[in-house]
Coordinates of C-alpha atoms in Angstrom, one line a residue:
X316 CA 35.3 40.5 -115.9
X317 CA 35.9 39.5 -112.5
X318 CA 38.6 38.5 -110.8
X319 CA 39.5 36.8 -107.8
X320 CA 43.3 37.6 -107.2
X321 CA 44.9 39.8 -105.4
X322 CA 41.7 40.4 -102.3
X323 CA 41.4 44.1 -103.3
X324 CA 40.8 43.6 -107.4
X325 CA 37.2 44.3 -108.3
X326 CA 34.9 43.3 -111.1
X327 CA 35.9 45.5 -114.0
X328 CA 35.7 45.8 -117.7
X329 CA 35.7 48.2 -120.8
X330 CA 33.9 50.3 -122.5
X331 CA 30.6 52.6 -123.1
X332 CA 27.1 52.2 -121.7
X333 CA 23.7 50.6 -122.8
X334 CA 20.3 50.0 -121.5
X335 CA 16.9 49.8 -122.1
X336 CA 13.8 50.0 -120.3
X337 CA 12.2 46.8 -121.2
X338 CA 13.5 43.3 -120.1
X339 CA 15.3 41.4 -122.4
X340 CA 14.4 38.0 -121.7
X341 CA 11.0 39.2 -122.5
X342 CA 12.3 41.1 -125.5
X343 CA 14.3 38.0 -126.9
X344 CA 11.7 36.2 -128.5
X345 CA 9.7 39.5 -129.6
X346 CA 9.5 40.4 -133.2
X347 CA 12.1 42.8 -134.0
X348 CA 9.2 46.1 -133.4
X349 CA 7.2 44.5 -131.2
X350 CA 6.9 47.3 -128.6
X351 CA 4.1 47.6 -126.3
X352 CA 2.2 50.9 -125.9
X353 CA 3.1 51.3 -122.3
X354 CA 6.7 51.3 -123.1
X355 CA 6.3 54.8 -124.5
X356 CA 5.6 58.7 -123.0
X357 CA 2.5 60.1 -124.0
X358 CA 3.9 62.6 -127.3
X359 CA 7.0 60.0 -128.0
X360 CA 8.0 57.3 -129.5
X361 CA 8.4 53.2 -127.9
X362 CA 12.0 52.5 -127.5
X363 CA 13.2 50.2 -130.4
X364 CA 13.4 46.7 -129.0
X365 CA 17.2 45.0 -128.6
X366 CA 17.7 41.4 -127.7
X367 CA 21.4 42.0 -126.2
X368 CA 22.3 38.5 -128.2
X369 CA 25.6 38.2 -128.7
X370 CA 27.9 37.6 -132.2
X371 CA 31.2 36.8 -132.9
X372 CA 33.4 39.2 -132.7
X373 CA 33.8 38.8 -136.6
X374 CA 30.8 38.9 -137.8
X375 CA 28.9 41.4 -140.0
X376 CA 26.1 42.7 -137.5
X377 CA 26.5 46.2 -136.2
X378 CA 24.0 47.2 -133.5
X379 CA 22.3 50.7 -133.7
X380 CA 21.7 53.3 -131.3
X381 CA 18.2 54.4 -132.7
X382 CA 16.6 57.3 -132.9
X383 CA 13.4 55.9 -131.5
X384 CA 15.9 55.1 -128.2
X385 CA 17.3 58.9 -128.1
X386 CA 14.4 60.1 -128.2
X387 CA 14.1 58.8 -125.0
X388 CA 16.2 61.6 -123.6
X389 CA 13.7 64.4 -124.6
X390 CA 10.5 62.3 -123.0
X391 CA 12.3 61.8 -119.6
X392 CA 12.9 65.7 -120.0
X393 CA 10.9 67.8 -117.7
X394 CA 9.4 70.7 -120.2
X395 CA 8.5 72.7 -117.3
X396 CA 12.1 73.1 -115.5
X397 CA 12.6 76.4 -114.5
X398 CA 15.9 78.8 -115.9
X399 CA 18.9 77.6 -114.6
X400 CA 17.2 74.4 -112.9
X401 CA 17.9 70.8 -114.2
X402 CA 15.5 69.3 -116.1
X403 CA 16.6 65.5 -116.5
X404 CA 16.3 62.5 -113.6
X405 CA 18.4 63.0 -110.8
X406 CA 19.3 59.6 -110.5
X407 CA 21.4 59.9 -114.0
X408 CA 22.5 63.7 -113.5
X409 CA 26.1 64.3 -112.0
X410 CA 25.9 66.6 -108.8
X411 CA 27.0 70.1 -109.4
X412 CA 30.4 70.3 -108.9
X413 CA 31.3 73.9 -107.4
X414 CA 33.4 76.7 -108.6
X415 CA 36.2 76.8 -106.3
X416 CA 37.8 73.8 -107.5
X417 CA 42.1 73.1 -107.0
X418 CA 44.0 72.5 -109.7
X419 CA 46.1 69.1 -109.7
X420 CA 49.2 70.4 -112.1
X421 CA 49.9 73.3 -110.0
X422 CA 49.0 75.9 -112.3
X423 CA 52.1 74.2 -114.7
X424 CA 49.7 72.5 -117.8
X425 CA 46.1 72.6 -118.7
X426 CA 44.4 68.7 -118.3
X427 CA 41.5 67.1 -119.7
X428 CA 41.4 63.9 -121.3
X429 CA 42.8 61.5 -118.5
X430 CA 42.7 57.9 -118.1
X431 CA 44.6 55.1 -116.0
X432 CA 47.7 52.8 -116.1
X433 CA 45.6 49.3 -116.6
X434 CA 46.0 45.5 -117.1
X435 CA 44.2 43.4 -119.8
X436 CA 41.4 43.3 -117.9
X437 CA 41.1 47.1 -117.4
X438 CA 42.2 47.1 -113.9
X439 CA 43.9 49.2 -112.3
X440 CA 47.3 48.7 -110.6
X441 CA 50.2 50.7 -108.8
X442 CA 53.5 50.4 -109.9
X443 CA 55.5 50.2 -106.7
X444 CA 53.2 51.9 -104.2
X445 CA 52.8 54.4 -106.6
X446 CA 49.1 55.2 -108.4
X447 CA 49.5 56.7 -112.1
X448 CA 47.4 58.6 -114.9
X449 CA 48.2 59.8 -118.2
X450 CA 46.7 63.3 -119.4
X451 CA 46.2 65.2 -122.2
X452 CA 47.7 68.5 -121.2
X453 CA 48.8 71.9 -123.1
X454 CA 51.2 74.8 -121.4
X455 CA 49.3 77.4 -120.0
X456 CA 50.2 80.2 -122.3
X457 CA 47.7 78.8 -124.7
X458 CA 43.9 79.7 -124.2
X459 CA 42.0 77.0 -122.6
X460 CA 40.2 76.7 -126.0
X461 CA 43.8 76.6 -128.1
X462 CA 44.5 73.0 -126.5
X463 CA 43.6 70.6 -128.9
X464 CA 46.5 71.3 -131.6
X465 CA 49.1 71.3 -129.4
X466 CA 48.0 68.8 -126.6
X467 CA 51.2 66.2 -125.5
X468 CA 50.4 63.1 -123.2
X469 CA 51.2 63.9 -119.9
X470 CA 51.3 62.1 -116.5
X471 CA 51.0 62.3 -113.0
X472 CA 51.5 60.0 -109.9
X473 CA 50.8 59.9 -106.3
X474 CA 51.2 57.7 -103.5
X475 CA 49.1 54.7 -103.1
X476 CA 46.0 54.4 -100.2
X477 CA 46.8 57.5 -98.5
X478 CA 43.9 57.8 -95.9
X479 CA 44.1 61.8 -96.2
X480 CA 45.1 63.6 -99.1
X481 CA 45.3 67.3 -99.9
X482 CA 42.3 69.0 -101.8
X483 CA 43.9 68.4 -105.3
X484 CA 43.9 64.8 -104.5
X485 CA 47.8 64.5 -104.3
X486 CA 49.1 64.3 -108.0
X487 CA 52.8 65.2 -108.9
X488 CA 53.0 66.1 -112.7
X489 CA 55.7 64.2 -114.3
X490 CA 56.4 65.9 -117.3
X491 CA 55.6 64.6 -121.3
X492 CA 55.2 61.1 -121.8
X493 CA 57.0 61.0 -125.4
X494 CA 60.6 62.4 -126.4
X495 CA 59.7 65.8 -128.8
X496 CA 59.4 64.8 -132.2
X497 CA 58.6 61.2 -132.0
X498 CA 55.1 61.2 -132.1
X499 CA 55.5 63.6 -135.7
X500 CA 57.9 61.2 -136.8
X501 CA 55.2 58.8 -138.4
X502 CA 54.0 60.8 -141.1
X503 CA 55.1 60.7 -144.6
X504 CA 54.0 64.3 -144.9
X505 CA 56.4 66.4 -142.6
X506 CA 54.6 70.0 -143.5
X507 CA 52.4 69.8 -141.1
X508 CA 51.7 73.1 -139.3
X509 CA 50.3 71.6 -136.3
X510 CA 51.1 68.2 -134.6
X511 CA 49.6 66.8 -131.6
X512 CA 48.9 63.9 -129.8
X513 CA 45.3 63.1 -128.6
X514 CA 43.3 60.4 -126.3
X515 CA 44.0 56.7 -126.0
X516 CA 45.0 53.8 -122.9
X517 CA 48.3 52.7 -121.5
X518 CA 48.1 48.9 -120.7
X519 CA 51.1 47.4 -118.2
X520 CA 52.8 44.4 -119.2
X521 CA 55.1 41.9 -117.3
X522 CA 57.6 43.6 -115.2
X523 CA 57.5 47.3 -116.3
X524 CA 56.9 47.1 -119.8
X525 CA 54.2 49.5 -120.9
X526 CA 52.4 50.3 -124.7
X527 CA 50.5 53.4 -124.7
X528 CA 47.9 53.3 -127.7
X529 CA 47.0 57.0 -129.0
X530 CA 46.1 58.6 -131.8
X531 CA 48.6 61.1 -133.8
X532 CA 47.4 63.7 -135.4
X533 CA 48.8 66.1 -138.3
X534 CA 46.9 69.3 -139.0
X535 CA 48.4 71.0 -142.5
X536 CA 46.9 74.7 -141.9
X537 CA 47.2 78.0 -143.9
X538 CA 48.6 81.1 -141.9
X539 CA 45.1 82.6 -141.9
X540 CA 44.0 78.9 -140.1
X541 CA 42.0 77.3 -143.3
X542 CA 43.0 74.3 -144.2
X543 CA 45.1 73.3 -147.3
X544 CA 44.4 69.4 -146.5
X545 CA 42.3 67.4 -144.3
X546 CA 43.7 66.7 -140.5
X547 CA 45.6 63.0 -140.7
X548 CA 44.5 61.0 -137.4
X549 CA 46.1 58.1 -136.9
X550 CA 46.2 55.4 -134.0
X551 CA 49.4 54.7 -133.0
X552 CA 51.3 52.3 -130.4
X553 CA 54.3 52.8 -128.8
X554 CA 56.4 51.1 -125.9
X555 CA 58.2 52.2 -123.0
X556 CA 59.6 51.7 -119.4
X557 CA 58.3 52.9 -116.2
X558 CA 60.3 53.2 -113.1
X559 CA 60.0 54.0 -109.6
X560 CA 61.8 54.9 -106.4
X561 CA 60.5 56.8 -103.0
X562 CA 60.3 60.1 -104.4
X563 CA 58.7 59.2 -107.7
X564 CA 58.0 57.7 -111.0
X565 CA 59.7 58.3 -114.4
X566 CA 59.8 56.6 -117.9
X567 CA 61.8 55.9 -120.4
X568 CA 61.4 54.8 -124.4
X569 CA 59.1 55.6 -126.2
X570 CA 60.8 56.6 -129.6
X571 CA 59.7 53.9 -132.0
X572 CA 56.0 54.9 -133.1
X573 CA 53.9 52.3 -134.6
X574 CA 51.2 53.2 -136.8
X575 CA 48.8 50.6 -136.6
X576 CA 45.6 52.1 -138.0
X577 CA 44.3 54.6 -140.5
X578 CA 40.6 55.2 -141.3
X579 CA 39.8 52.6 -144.0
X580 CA 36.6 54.1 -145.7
X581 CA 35.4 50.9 -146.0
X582 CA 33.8 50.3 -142.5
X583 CA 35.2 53.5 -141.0
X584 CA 34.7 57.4 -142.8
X585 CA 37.9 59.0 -144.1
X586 CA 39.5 62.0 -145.3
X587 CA 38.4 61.6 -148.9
X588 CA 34.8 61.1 -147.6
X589 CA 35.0 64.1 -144.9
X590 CA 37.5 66.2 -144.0
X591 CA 35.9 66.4 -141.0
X592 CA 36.0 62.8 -140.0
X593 CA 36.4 61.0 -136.5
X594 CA 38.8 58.6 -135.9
X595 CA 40.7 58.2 -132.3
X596 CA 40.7 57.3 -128.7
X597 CA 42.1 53.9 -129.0
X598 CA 41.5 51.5 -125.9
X599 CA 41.9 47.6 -125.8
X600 CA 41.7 44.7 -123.5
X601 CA 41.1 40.7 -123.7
X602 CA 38.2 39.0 -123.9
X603 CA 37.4 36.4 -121.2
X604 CA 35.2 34.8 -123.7
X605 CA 38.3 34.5 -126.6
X606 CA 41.0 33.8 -124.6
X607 CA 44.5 34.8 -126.4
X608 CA 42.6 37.5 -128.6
X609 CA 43.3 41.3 -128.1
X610 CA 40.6 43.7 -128.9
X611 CA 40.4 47.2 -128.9
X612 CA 37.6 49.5 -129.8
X613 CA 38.1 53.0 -131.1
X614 CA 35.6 56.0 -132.3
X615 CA 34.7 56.5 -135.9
X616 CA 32.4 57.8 -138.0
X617 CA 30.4 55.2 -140.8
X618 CA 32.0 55.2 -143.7
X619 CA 30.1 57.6 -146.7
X620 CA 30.4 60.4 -148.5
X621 CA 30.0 63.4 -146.3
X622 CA 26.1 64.3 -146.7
X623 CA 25.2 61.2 -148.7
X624 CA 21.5 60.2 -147.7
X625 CA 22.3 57.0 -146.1
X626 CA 19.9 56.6 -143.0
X627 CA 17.7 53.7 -143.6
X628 CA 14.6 52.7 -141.4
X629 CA 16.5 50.7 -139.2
X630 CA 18.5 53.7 -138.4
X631 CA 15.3 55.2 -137.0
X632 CA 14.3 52.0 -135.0
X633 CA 10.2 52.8 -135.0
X634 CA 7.5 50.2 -134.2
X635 CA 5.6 49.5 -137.2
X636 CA 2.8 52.3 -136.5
X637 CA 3.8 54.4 -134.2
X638 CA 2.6 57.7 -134.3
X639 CA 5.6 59.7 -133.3
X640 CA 7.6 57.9 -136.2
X641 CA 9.8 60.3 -139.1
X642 CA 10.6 58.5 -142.0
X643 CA 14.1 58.8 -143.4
X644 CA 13.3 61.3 -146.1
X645 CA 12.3 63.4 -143.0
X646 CA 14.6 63.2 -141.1
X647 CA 17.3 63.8 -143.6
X648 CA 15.8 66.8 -145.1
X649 CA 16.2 68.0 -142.0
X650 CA 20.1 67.8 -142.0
X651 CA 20.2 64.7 -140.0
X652 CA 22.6 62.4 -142.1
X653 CA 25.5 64.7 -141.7
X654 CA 25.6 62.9 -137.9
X655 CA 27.1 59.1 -138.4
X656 CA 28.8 58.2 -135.6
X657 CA 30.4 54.9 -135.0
X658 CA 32.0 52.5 -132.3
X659 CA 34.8 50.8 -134.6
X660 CA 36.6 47.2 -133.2
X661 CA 39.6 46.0 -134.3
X662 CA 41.5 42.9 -133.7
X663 CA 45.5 42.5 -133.0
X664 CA 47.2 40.3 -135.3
X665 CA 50.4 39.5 -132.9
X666 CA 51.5 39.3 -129.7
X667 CA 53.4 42.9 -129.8
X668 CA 49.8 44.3 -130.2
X669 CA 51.1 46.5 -133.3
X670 CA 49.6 44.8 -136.4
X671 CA 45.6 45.2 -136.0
X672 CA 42.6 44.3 -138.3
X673 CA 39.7 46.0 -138.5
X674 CA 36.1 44.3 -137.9
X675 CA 32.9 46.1 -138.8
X676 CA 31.6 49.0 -136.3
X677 CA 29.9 47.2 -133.2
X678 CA 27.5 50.5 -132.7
X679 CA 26.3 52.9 -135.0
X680 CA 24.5 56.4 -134.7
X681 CA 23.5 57.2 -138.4
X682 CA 20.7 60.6 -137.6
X683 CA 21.7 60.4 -134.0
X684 CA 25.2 61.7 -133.5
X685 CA 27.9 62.6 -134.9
X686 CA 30.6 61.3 -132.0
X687 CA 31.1 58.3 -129.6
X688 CA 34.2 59.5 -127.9
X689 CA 36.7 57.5 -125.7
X690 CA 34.6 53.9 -126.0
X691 CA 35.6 51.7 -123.5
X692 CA 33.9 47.8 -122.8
X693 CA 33.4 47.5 -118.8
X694 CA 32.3 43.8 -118.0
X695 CA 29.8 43.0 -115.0
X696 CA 28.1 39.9 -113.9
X697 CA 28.7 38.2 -117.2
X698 CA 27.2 41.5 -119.3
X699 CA 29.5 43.6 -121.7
X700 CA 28.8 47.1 -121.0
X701 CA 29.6 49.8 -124.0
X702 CA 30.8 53.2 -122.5
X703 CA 31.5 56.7 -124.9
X704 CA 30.7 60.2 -124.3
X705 CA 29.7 62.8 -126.1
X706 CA 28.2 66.4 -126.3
X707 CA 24.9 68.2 -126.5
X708 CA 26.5 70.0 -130.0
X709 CA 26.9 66.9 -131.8
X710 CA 23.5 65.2 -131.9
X711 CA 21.5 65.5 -135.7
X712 CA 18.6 67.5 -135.3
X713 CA 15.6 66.5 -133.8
X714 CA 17.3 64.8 -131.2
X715 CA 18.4 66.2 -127.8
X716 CA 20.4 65.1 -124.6
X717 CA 23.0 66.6 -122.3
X718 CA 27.0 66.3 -122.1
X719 CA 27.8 63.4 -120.4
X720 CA 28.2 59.4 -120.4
X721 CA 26.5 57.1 -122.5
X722 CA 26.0 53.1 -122.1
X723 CA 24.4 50.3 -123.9
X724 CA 24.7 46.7 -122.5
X725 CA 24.8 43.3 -124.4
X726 CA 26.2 39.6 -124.0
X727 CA 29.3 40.2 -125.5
X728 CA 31.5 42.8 -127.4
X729 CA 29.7 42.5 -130.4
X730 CA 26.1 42.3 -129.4
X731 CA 22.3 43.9 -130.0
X732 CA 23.2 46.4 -127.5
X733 CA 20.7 47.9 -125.5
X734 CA 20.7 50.7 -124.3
X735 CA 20.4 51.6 -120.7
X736 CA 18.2 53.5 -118.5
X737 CA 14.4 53.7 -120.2
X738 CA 16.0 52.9 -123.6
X739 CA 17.6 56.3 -123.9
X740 CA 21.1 55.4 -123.9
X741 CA 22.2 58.2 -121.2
X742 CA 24.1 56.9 -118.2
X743 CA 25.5 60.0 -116.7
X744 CA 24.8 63.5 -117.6
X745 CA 26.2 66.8 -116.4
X746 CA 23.4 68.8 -114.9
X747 CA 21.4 70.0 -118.2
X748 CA 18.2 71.9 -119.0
X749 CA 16.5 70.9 -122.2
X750 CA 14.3 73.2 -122.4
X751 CA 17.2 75.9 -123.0
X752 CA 20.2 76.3 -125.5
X753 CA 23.4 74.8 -124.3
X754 CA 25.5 77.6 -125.8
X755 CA 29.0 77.1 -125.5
X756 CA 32.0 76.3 -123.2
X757 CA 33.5 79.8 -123.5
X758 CA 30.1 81.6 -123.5
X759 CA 27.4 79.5 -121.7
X760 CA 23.6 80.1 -122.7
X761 CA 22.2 83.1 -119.4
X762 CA 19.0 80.5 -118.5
X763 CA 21.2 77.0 -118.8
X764 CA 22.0 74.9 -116.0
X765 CA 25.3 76.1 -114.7
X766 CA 26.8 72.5 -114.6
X767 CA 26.1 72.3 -118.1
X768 CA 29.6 72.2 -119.2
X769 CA 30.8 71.2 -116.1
X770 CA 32.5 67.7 -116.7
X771 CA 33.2 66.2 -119.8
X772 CA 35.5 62.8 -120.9
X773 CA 34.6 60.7 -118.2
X774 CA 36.5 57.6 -117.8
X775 CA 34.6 54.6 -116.0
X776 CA 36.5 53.0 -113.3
X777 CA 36.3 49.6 -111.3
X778 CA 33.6 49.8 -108.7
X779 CA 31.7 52.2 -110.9
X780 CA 34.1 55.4 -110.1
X781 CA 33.9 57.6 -112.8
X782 CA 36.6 60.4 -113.6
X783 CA 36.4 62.9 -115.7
X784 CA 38.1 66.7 -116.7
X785 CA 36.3 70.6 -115.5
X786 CA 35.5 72.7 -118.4
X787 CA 33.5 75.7 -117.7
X788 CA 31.3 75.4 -115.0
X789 CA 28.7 78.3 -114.3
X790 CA 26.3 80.7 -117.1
X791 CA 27.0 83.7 -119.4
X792 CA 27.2 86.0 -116.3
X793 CA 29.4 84.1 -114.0
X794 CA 31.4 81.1 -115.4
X795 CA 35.3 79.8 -114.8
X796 CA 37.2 77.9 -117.2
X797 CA 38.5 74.8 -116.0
X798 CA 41.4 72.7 -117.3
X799 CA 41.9 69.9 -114.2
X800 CA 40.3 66.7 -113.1
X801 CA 36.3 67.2 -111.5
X802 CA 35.5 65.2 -108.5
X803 CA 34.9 61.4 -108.6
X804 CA 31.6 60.3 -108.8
X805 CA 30.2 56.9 -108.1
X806 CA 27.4 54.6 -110.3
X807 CA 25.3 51.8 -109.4
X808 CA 25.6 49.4 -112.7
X809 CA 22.9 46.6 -112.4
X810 CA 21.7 45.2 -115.4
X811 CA 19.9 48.0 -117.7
X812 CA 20.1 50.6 -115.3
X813 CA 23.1 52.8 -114.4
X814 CA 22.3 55.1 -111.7
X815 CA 24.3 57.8 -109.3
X816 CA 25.7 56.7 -106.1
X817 CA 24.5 60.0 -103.9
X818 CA 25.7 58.1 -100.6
X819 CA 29.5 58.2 -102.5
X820 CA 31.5 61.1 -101.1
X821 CA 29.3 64.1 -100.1
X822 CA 26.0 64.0 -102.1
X823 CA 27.3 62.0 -104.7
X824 CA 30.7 64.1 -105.0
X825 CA 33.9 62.5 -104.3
X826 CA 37.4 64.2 -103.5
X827 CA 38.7 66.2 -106.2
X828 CA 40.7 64.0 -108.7
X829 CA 40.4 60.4 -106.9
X830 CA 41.4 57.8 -109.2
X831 CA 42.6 54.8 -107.1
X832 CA 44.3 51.8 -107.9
X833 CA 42.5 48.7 -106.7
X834 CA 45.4 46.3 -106.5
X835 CA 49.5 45.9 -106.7
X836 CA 51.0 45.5 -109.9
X837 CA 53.2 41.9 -109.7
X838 CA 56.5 43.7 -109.4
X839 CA 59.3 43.9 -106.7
X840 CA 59.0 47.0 -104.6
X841 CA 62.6 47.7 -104.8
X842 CA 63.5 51.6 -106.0
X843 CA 64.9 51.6 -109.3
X844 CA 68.1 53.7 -110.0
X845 CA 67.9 56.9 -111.2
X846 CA 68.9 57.8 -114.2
X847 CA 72.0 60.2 -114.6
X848 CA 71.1 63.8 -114.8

């Protein structure tokens, strides 16, 4: 969306990535497989085609992310990049980031998923000369890899357009968002062995009213770490107060805990169906084009029986004839159908933004991949673009691409999205070699890229800034655990194409942890009392 007021506000908007590498003007009055042969790599498949038409927000058409267009990854791929070399374009791979990184908490919490106070429009303001963040962080007597059932929204602040900041770009930690115990306090069943509180937004209201959307969690675990019921996600909303004064920034609030939304099983896989399910990261806005509606899109999974054989040719998104094609029956025999990934939208139903309904999945995955984290809709020129991440793990087999950012791009939040950058879909990948097992975070594959694992949960920010958390970053013989914010990178968005900024920072890398605000929140600048110790 753009926006004219205050000077310093930028064109921004919300959400995951999508582009493809044929025009759609020229694709709009195509038949739905009419792809030409030059479209295609010699050995692959033609992109399938996507008109980027727009739908109401309400209506039953769900675009897919094909496997004809992730295909796309693999055939920009070079299959003769050396060990330890990165084999994808440069032009969508994020730079190596080095080893000797700060840490921004001070060595007090482990952080990864991070994202920024916003307005409606996904904007991002200070609060009283202050800039803010919210965190998913863990106490450092866990292991790095022990986070995710005990993570606690955290945040941090700093002071606004400083000209030189120290190397861990400035951040104070503030302490837990939530009082202990309120997040728990929603579930009906209170055995729980584990409960934890993972990724979401935090939108800024008038004066200093802010609701953080989340998603609770409830793990109910045996002692020897089996489960004796599925994990109960849940996205929640709850309101609070944030103050300010010279030294700082506190909140207050938070107690009341509103869940909104529960996996339906209708549009959106469930416990019953999978105990393995996705369901999270919450983030909303408004839509310029429905004024006085509140959206918010979320990550699911469609909504079937765990293994049921439900990929259909459309899922698959060949040209009629193509010789690279599978059939469904292939690719599920294959193991394929146990990756159904899902971008779910929801609609609120009042103007406290805690009664939602849900509307069908604007992007699917079905024998593509199994996760579209932390969506997010980013509007430019008049084009919705779709933002999620996800890993090199989670794709169905036969299908391959790094860690990183994805994007497709339509004409509105419910659109034929297309995705960007040759079709593929892959807007900003860490620094990957194909040609090589990724292994894993805590024991990363000897002839891998050593960025491979470097960043992961990027956030995109107005003016293309993009933030996002270290994880391990080196191979099996010399790697380092991370657990702060990466470097800010930069990307060029223009049309179908999303493409690294290497003039940004120092070849592409920005200073450690620089998430800026971009314009003053409409508040008094007056220091707020303290409250009493």
């Amino acid at each position: 969306m753009t926006t004219t007021t205050p000077p310093r506000r930028h064109t921004r908007a919300l959400a995951v990535l999508a582009v493809l590498g044929t025009a759609a003007a020229l694709l709009a009055s195509s038949p739905a497989h009419a792809v030409d042969a030059e479209d295609s790599v010699p050995g692959f498949p033609a992109p399938t085609v996507h008109t980027q038409e727009a739908y109401d927000p309400a209506a039953d058409f769900t675009a897919k992310w094909t496997r004809a267009d992730a295909r796309q990854i693999a055939a920009m791929s070079d299959p003769d990049a050396a060990p330890r070399a990165n084999s994808l374009p440069e032009e969508f791979t994020m730079p190596t980031v080095p080893q000797d990184f700060p840490d921004m908490s001070n060595e007090e919490v482990w952080v990864w998923d991070s994202w920024t106070l916003t307005d409606e429009n996904a904007d991002q303001p200070s609060f009283k000369g202050w800039d803010v963040v919210f965190s998913l962080v863990a106490d450092r007597s866990l292991g790095f890899d022990d986070r995710h059932t005990s993570a606690r929204l955290g945040y941090f602040f700093r002071k606004s357009d400083v000209a030189d900041r120290p190397v861990d770009g400035g951040w104070t930690y503030g302490g837990l968002v939530f009082p202990d115990g309120a997040s728990g306090a929603i579930f009906e069943d209170q055995s729980f062995s584990h409960q934890t509180e993972w990724s979401g937004s935090t939108r800024i209201f008038d004066g200093n009213k802010l609701r953080i959307f989340y998603t609770g969690v409830a793990f109910y675990r045996n002692a020897d770490g089996t489960d004796r019921k599925p994990y109960d996600p849940r996205i929640v909303q709850s309101e609070g107060r944030i103050f300010a004064d010279e030294n700082g920034v506190w909140m207050t609030g938070f107690r009341d805990q509103h869940d909104m939304l529960q996996a339906d099983g209708t549009y959106y896989q469930d416990g019953a169906q999978n105990p393995f399910f996705n369901f999270r990261d919450p983030f909303t806005f408004e839509d310029p084009a429905h004024p006085g509606k509140t959206y918010m899109v979320f990550e699911g999974n469609t909504a079937a029986v765990r293994g049921e054989r439900i990929c259909t040719e459309e899922d698959l998104g060949y040209a009629e004839g193509d010789p690279h094609a599978e059939t469904p029956d292939e690719v599920m025999d294959a193991g394929a159908h146990f990756q159904i990934a899902n971008v779910g939208l929801a609609v609120a139903d009042n103007a406290a933004l805690t009664e939602w309904t849900f509307l069908p999945p604007i992007l699917s995955a079905n024998c593509v991949n199994d996760q579209t984290e932390r969506p997010q809709i980013f509007i430019k020129d008049g084009k919705y673009y779709l933002f999620t991440i996800t890993h090199r793990g989670t794709y169905a087999a036969g299908i391959d691409g790094p860690e990183g950012v994805y994007g497709f791009v339509g004409s509105g939040i419910r659109s034929d999205f297309q995705p960007v950058n040759r079709g593929s879909g892959l807007a900003l990948a860490s620094p990957s070699n194909l040609n090589f097992p990724a292994g894993t975070p805590f024991a990363p594959h000897v002839d891998q890229h050593p960025g491979q694992f470097q960043a992961y949960s990027h956030y995109v920010m107005p003016d293309g800034l993009v933030q996002s958390f270290i994880d391990t970053i080196g191979t099996s013989d010399d790697f380092v655990r991370g657990g702060t914010l990466a470097p800010t990178v930069r990307v060029d968005i223009d049309g179908d194409s999303v493409t690294v900024d290497r003039t940004y920072g120092v070849g592409g890398l920005g200073e450690w942890a620089d998430i800026p605000t971009n314009y003053a929140h409409s508040i008094p600048a007056s220091a707020d009392p303290r409250p009493l110790p």
